[in-house]
């Protein structure tokens, strides 16, 4: 047993740079693939509603604005979002996913209602460019209709 | 002139104003050293390098709501922080920081002032105990009893350790003790054991880790201070800071040769020496974990008291044979 | 003079609400009583409303520190019900995250133990080093706390070569730091003085009270689901069960540090043996009517999920037994005859995750109501017997 075994380690750190950073003024960049806040590429969305169905927090809401024009509105309730990125995983569009995550993570607000994000757009047609792809977009769409029917 | 000088002494230096400013600075220094030892930043933003943070904390607490518990002894509860603060500031006045002629005895430097200073430094402990007791909160009462229990441990070693250099110097007056060691710098060395004992005892008196048992937050919430808030808590915190300054000043006077020379030189010496003592105390704080109250008493009587007695023995032997 | 001291529901030593009523005499605890139910969240009921895939994220949020444990435990069971087998690479990655989480959780615990013992410097240093593993987890999964790496039939993200190297580097750093803490822990007298002999739980008691995890292992019971019931992958890697026989908080600390080394070993083996191939298979949305019990060794001990499916998209029933709950009976017992100063340490030594356990309060009350009479009398008898045979703890004497 030794008295003050920690002392050498402490004194070594006395003139070292602190491990912490001056947070609100300096920031550490987030790594690649960080799950920040979800957003929509509205020009690609085919309104299959897979994201709405799979969202564990019920943060995604897709409503029809105009049936004839096929106009839809998607609202992402960022106050409910748990940033799991399941919507991105569920999104069937190829080659680019309509749902994506950005690296935004400092999203506190004073009012939860201000944290909504919404897009109003016309439904895109499912693309069928890739040879193996056609089944992929069709299937979730089918499931969506099945769910709507049930 | 004498009236002006006394006034300056009481209010400006080393009285109220200086003690307030310097105590907040020492708190900042303590926090910063503690943080850097832990590889953190410590206060950074209020003022340059966070130097005004303790003052900001003080102002913030002064502005906060002040709650007095219904069941508490209201007069005692409210009076204690002020009394405590007054005691430590009075103790601060006894430090021989101003250039004092060792030959002339006065109201702030007289034979026996080291004893008065030691007892004035014991009073805040009693104030804390009463504060805990008068809050009638279970946590406060436990904190208060822990304060007293610890007092039995460290008080005697502290007195023995601080008085040994006085015995060697053959004086009960701080200014004379300091002057003696300035004249014989080599005689500081035999007092090193006493210095170590006094450092640990002062750490216990100031209730800092490893002796922060009376307000161990993970066990008894705020301990003594659980019910205190607002201005009263601000006063208690200021009291602790000034107590730190005065204790560091006492150790610097008795063990490190005090603060001689002219006004400026003495001032610089005071700052440097107290900061050195505070640095040692901060390091002690960073390097240890909290111990239990029974371990404090055991430790004090097993190690501190025998070492203090040994120190006294060394001093007496030196005095008997060498001088 | 006897006091009743309430610790909690709000108390600085407790990060989450739980109430411990203590009867103390001076500094010595004479009696302890534990009350739960301050943070009931209705998670099990909620799980019945969500689909299988949504429930992964729900179970992940049972706990903030061992989030992956609950998600993995659920996914293991759900995969059995959905009758799918994840690919090897997926399994390896899943348990890589498991072990990294164990490292982060134990480092966190070490810091908390330091803080509870009033040793804040230790706390700062361990938490600084914990950042290394947190950053690794963030790089692997995209988040620091809720990794959400699991999906039905595997994991959601793959690992590339550069990341694999980074993880190995990070593990090397952590290894040297852990060795340092192991050494320091053995040498710093104020720390050891606070931990040794505190909260004694004998081997027999640990078995009687069904303690789990490091709590049981520190009492010499080598109980570890990874070894006793090696599921999917744990029989393919080499590791030992870390045990100690000091039966006190010091033992629990040592066990956790040893487990850190075992986890480093497992992670390195995973990274070296990582098979190629896909990381996930596609999962069906519906499960046939069936039931399954899934066990998983969380950092705090054995985690059990009982899942019933009824042929629909949603589970019929999810029952979660978090490890903390299994450790409560033992905790109440060891709190008695301790010091007030030891409460935070004793309580922290089970690494309590109160919210995890809270959601199952309802069931515990109704089920153990009948058991309690039987168990409690046993408990009483044992406690009396122990008090008669054994002298009180060494340090009990009050200095007055």
mmCIF file with all atom_site columns, C-alpha atoms in Angstrom, chain C residues 37-154:
data_model
loop_
_atom_site.group_PDB
_atom_site.id
_atom_site.type_symbol
_atom_site.label_atom_id
_atom_site.label_alt_id
_atom_site.label_comp_id
_atom_site.label_asym_id
_atom_site.label_entity_id
_atom_site.label_seq_id
_atom_site.pdbx_PDB_ins_code
_atom_site.Cartn_x
_atom_site.Cartn_y
_atom_site.Cartn_z
_atom_site.occupancy
_atom_site.B_iso_or_equiv
_atom_site.pdbx_formal_charge
_atom_site.auth_seq_id
_atom_site.auth_comp_id
_atom_site.auth_asym_id
_atom_site.auth_atom_id
_atom_site.pdbx_PDB_model_num
ATOM 1   C CA . UNK C 1 37  ? -42.961 2.045   -7.938  1.00 0.00 ? 37  UNK C CA 1
ATOM 2   C CA . UNK C 1 38  ? -42.038 5.667   -8.332  1.00 0.00 ? 38  UNK C CA 1
ATOM 3   C CA . UNK C 1 39  ? -41.243 5.388   -11.970 1.00 0.00 ? 39  UNK C CA 1
ATOM 4   C CA . UNK C 1 40  ? -43.639 2.903   -13.439 1.00 0.00 ? 40  UNK C CA 1
ATOM 5   C CA . UNK C 1 41  ? -43.733 3.525   -17.159 1.00 0.00 ? 41  UNK C CA 1
ATOM 6   C CA . UNK C 1 42  ? -46.121 0.911   -18.475 1.00 0.00 ? 42  UNK C CA 1
ATOM 7   C CA . UNK C 1 43  ? -43.578 -0.339  -20.974 1.00 0.00 ? 43  UNK C CA 1
ATOM 8   C CA . UNK C 1 44  ? -44.809 -3.909  -21.025 1.00 0.00 ? 44  UNK C CA 1
ATOM 9   C CA . UNK C 1 45  ? -48.314 -2.833  -21.914 1.00 0.00 ? 45  UNK C CA 1
ATOM 10  C CA . UNK C 1 46  ? -46.980 -0.471  -24.538 1.00 0.00 ? 46  UNK C CA 1
ATOM 11  C CA . UNK C 1 47  ? -45.018 -3.335  -26.070 1.00 0.00 ? 47  UNK C CA 1
ATOM 12  C CA . UNK C 1 48  ? -48.273 -5.129  -26.771 1.00 0.00 ? 48  UNK C CA 1
ATOM 13  C CA . UNK C 1 49  ? -49.358 -2.192  -28.937 1.00 0.00 ? 49  UNK C CA 1
ATOM 14  C CA . UNK C 1 50  ? -46.249 -2.106  -31.094 1.00 0.00 ? 50  UNK C CA 1
ATOM 15  C CA . UNK C 1 51  ? -45.049 -4.292  -33.906 1.00 0.00 ? 51  UNK C CA 1
ATOM 16  C CA . UNK C 1 52  ? -42.012 -6.532  -33.547 1.00 0.00 ? 52  UNK C CA 1
ATOM 17  C CA . UNK C 1 53  ? -39.716 -4.063  -35.264 1.00 0.00 ? 53  UNK C CA 1
ATOM 18  C CA . UNK C 1 54  ? -40.962 -1.128  -33.218 1.00 0.00 ? 54  UNK C CA 1
ATOM 19  C CA . UNK C 1 55  ? -40.502 -3.080  -30.026 1.00 0.00 ? 55  UNK C CA 1
ATOM 20  C CA . UNK C 1 56  ? -36.762 -3.285  -30.588 1.00 0.00 ? 56  UNK C CA 1
ATOM 21  C CA . UNK C 1 57  ? -36.563 0.444   -30.120 1.00 0.00 ? 57  UNK C CA 1
ATOM 22  C CA . UNK C 1 58  ? -39.003 0.342   -27.249 1.00 0.00 ? 58  UNK C CA 1
ATOM 23  C CA . UNK C 1 59  ? -37.093 -2.313  -25.315 1.00 0.00 ? 59  UNK C CA 1
ATOM 24  C CA . UNK C 1 60  ? -33.909 -0.438  -26.031 1.00 0.00 ? 60  UNK C CA 1
ATOM 25  C CA . UNK C 1 61  ? -35.361 2.437   -24.055 1.00 0.00 ? 61  UNK C CA 1
ATOM 26  C CA . UNK C 1 62  ? -35.971 0.361   -20.954 1.00 0.00 ? 62  UNK C CA 1
ATOM 27  C CA . UNK C 1 63  ? -32.513 1.362   -19.850 1.00 0.00 ? 63  UNK C CA 1
ATOM 28  C CA . UNK C 1 64  ? -30.200 4.121   -20.899 1.00 0.00 ? 64  UNK C CA 1
ATOM 29  C CA . UNK C 1 65  ? -26.981 2.442   -19.894 1.00 0.00 ? 65  UNK C CA 1
ATOM 30  C CA . UNK C 1 66  ? -27.566 -1.142  -20.900 1.00 0.00 ? 66  UNK C CA 1
ATOM 31  C CA . UNK C 1 67  ? -29.816 -0.260  -23.816 1.00 0.00 ? 67  UNK C CA 1
ATOM 32  C CA . UNK C 1 68  ? -28.265 -2.854  -26.065 1.00 0.00 ? 68  UNK C CA 1
ATOM 33  C CA . UNK C 1 69  ? -28.827 -5.571  -23.462 1.00 0.00 ? 69  UNK C CA 1
ATOM 34  C CA . UNK C 1 70  ? -32.566 -5.200  -23.492 1.00 0.00 ? 70  UNK C CA 1
ATOM 35  C CA . UNK C 1 71  ? -32.774 -4.805  -27.242 1.00 0.00 ? 71  UNK C CA 1
ATOM 36  C CA . UNK C 1 72  ? -30.594 -7.860  -27.791 1.00 0.00 ? 72  UNK C CA 1
ATOM 37  C CA . UNK C 1 73  ? -32.485 -9.899  -25.270 1.00 0.00 ? 73  UNK C CA 1
ATOM 38  C CA . UNK C 1 74  ? -35.720 -9.021  -27.019 1.00 0.00 ? 74  UNK C CA 1
ATOM 39  C CA . UNK C 1 75  ? -34.329 -9.605  -30.491 1.00 0.00 ? 75  UNK C CA 1
ATOM 40  C CA . UNK C 1 76  ? -32.917 -13.004 -29.511 1.00 0.00 ? 76  UNK C CA 1
ATOM 41  C CA . UNK C 1 77  ? -36.359 -14.068 -28.421 1.00 0.00 ? 77  UNK C CA 1
ATOM 42  C CA . UNK C 1 78  ? -38.181 -12.426 -31.290 1.00 0.00 ? 78  UNK C CA 1
ATOM 43  C CA . UNK C 1 79  ? -35.910 -14.125 -33.817 1.00 0.00 ? 79  UNK C CA 1
ATOM 44  C CA . UNK C 1 80  ? -36.807 -17.495 -32.307 1.00 0.00 ? 80  UNK C CA 1
ATOM 45  C CA . UNK C 1 81  ? -40.484 -16.636 -32.599 1.00 0.00 ? 81  UNK C CA 1
ATOM 46  C CA . UNK C 1 82  ? -40.131 -15.356 -36.152 1.00 0.00 ? 82  UNK C CA 1
ATOM 47  C CA . UNK C 1 83  ? -38.097 -18.470 -36.979 1.00 0.00 ? 83  UNK C CA 1
ATOM 48  C CA . UNK C 1 84  ? -35.162 -16.706 -38.548 1.00 0.00 ? 84  UNK C CA 1
ATOM 49  C CA . UNK C 1 85  ? -31.475 -17.201 -38.010 1.00 0.00 ? 85  UNK C CA 1
ATOM 50  C CA . UNK C 1 86  ? -29.236 -14.137 -38.332 1.00 0.00 ? 86  UNK C CA 1
ATOM 51  C CA . UNK C 1 87  ? -26.069 -14.545 -40.400 1.00 0.00 ? 87  UNK C CA 1
ATOM 52  C CA . UNK C 1 88  ? -22.763 -15.122 -38.612 1.00 0.00 ? 88  UNK C CA 1
ATOM 53  C CA . UNK C 1 89  ? -21.368 -11.681 -39.330 1.00 0.00 ? 89  UNK C CA 1
ATOM 54  C CA . UNK C 1 90  ? -24.512 -10.105 -37.970 1.00 0.00 ? 90  UNK C CA 1
ATOM 55  C CA . UNK C 1 91  ? -24.233 -12.120 -34.773 1.00 0.00 ? 91  UNK C CA 1
ATOM 56  C CA . UNK C 1 92  ? -20.575 -11.256 -34.335 1.00 0.00 ? 92  UNK C CA 1
ATOM 57  C CA . UNK C 1 93  ? -21.285 -7.560  -34.760 1.00 0.00 ? 93  UNK C CA 1
ATOM 58  C CA . UNK C 1 94  ? -24.240 -7.719  -32.407 1.00 0.00 ? 94  UNK C CA 1
ATOM 59  C CA . UNK C 1 95  ? -22.169 -9.200  -29.616 1.00 0.00 ? 95  UNK C CA 1
ATOM 60  C CA . UNK C 1 96  ? -19.280 -6.907  -30.400 1.00 0.00 ? 96  UNK C CA 1
ATOM 61  C CA . UNK C 1 97  ? -21.575 -4.047  -29.496 1.00 0.00 ? 97  UNK C CA 1
ATOM 62  C CA . UNK C 1 98  ? -22.682 -6.054  -26.447 1.00 0.00 ? 98  UNK C CA 1
ATOM 63  C CA . UNK C 1 99  ? -19.162 -6.342  -25.148 1.00 0.00 ? 99  UNK C CA 1
ATOM 64  C CA . UNK C 1 100 ? -18.346 -2.715  -25.933 1.00 0.00 ? 100 UNK C CA 1
ATOM 65  C CA . UNK C 1 101 ? -21.452 -1.776  -24.013 1.00 0.00 ? 101 UNK C CA 1
ATOM 66  C CA . UNK C 1 102 ? -20.304 -3.887  -21.100 1.00 0.00 ? 102 UNK C CA 1
ATOM 67  C CA . UNK C 1 103 ? -17.003 -2.015  -21.157 1.00 0.00 ? 103 UNK C CA 1
ATOM 68  C CA . UNK C 1 104 ? -18.756 1.341   -21.172 1.00 0.00 ? 104 UNK C CA 1
ATOM 69  C CA . UNK C 1 105 ? -21.138 0.291   -18.438 1.00 0.00 ? 105 UNK C CA 1
ATOM 70  C CA . UNK C 1 106 ? -18.397 -1.020  -16.149 1.00 0.00 ? 106 UNK C CA 1
ATOM 71  C CA . UNK C 1 107 ? -16.240 2.046   -16.695 1.00 0.00 ? 107 UNK C CA 1
ATOM 72  C CA . UNK C 1 108 ? -19.257 4.159   -15.871 1.00 0.00 ? 108 UNK C CA 1
ATOM 73  C CA . UNK C 1 109 ? -19.832 2.122   -12.757 1.00 0.00 ? 109 UNK C CA 1
ATOM 74  C CA . UNK C 1 110 ? -16.228 2.503   -11.658 1.00 0.00 ? 110 UNK C CA 1
ATOM 75  C CA . UNK C 1 111 ? -16.611 6.254   -11.923 1.00 0.00 ? 111 UNK C CA 1
ATOM 76  C CA . UNK C 1 112 ? -19.869 6.203   -9.999  1.00 0.00 ? 112 UNK C CA 1
ATOM 77  C CA . UNK C 1 113 ? -18.280 4.065   -7.301  1.00 0.00 ? 113 UNK C CA 1
ATOM 78  C CA . UNK C 1 114 ? -15.478 6.597   -7.081  1.00 0.00 ? 114 UNK C CA 1
ATOM 79  C CA . UNK C 1 115 ? -17.986 9.397   -6.764  1.00 0.00 ? 115 UNK C CA 1
ATOM 80  C CA . UNK C 1 116 ? -20.006 7.584   -4.110  1.00 0.00 ? 116 UNK C CA 1
ATOM 81  C CA . UNK C 1 117 ? -16.818 6.972   -2.178  1.00 0.00 ? 117 UNK C CA 1
ATOM 82  C CA . UNK C 1 118 ? -16.109 10.695  -2.443  1.00 0.00 ? 118 UNK C CA 1
ATOM 83  C CA . UNK C 1 119 ? -13.184 10.087  -4.772  1.00 0.00 ? 119 UNK C CA 1
ATOM 84  C CA . UNK C 1 120 ? -14.127 12.472  -7.538  1.00 0.00 ? 120 UNK C CA 1
ATOM 85  C CA . UNK C 1 121 ? -10.772 12.388  -9.262  1.00 0.00 ? 121 UNK C CA 1
ATOM 86  C CA . UNK C 1 122 ? -11.179 8.703   -9.982  1.00 0.00 ? 122 UNK C CA 1
ATOM 87  C CA . UNK C 1 123 ? -14.650 9.478   -11.296 1.00 0.00 ? 123 UNK C CA 1
ATOM 88  C CA . UNK C 1 124 ? -13.333 12.104  -13.698 1.00 0.00 ? 124 UNK C CA 1
ATOM 89  C CA . UNK C 1 125 ? -10.556 9.887   -15.005 1.00 0.00 ? 125 UNK C CA 1
ATOM 90  C CA . UNK C 1 126 ? -12.663 6.787   -15.608 1.00 0.00 ? 126 UNK C CA 1
ATOM 91  C CA . UNK C 1 127 ? -15.327 8.816   -17.327 1.00 0.00 ? 127 UNK C CA 1
ATOM 92  C CA . UNK C 1 128 ? -12.758 10.492  -19.501 1.00 0.00 ? 128 UNK C CA 1
ATOM 93  C CA . UNK C 1 129 ? -11.520 7.084   -20.613 1.00 0.00 ? 129 UNK C CA 1
ATOM 94  C CA . UNK C 1 130 ? -15.059 5.891   -21.071 1.00 0.00 ? 130 UNK C CA 1
ATOM 95  C CA . UNK C 1 131 ? -15.341 8.482   -23.829 1.00 0.00 ? 131 UNK C CA 1
ATOM 96  C CA . UNK C 1 132 ? -13.062 6.280   -25.927 1.00 0.00 ? 132 UNK C CA 1
ATOM 97  C CA . UNK C 1 133 ? -15.518 3.421   -25.958 1.00 0.00 ? 133 UNK C CA 1
ATOM 98  C CA . UNK C 1 134 ? -18.474 5.788   -26.312 1.00 0.00 ? 134 UNK C CA 1
ATOM 99  C CA . UNK C 1 135 ? -16.884 7.252   -29.427 1.00 0.00 ? 135 UNK C CA 1
ATOM 100 C CA . UNK C 1 136 ? -16.282 3.761   -30.805 1.00 0.00 ? 136 UNK C CA 1
ATOM 101 C CA . UNK C 1 137 ? -19.916 2.887   -30.250 1.00 0.00 ? 137 UNK C CA 1
ATOM 102 C CA . UNK C 1 138 ? -20.957 6.113   -31.896 1.00 0.00 ? 138 UNK C CA 1
ATOM 103 C CA . UNK C 1 139 ? -18.837 5.314   -34.919 1.00 0.00 ? 139 UNK C CA 1
ATOM 104 C CA . UNK C 1 140 ? -20.175 1.777   -35.159 1.00 0.00 ? 140 UNK C CA 1
ATOM 105 C CA . UNK C 1 141 ? -23.825 2.488   -34.637 1.00 0.00 ? 141 UNK C CA 1
ATOM 106 C CA . UNK C 1 142 ? -24.391 6.192   -35.182 1.00 0.00 ? 142 UNK C CA 1
ATOM 107 C CA . UNK C 1 143 ? -25.321 7.061   -31.643 1.00 0.00 ? 143 UNK C CA 1
ATOM 108 C CA . UNK C 1 144 ? -23.714 7.166   -28.238 1.00 0.00 ? 144 UNK C CA 1
ATOM 109 C CA . UNK C 1 145 ? -26.465 5.862   -26.011 1.00 0.00 ? 145 UNK C CA 1
ATOM 110 C CA . UNK C 1 146 ? -29.203 4.125   -27.948 1.00 0.00 ? 146 UNK C CA 1
ATOM 111 C CA . UNK C 1 147 ? -27.127 2.267   -30.490 1.00 0.00 ? 147 UNK C CA 1
ATOM 112 C CA . UNK C 1 148 ? -30.134 0.773   -32.297 1.00 0.00 ? 148 UNK C CA 1
ATOM 113 C CA . UNK C 1 149 ? -27.783 -1.613  -34.040 1.00 0.00 ? 149 UNK C CA 1
ATOM 114 C CA . UNK C 1 150 ? -30.124 -4.583  -33.703 1.00 0.00 ? 150 UNK C CA 1
ATOM 115 C CA . UNK C 1 151 ? -32.769 -5.467  -36.157 1.00 0.00 ? 151 UNK C CA 1
ATOM 116 C CA . UNK C 1 152 ? -34.815 -8.595  -36.572 1.00 0.00 ? 152 UNK C CA 1
ATOM 117 C CA . UNK C 1 153 ? -32.487 -11.021 -38.313 1.00 0.00 ? 153 UNK C CA 1
ATOM 118 C CA . UNK C 1 154 ? -29.157 -9.367  -37.679 1.00 0.00 ? 154 UNK C CA 1
#
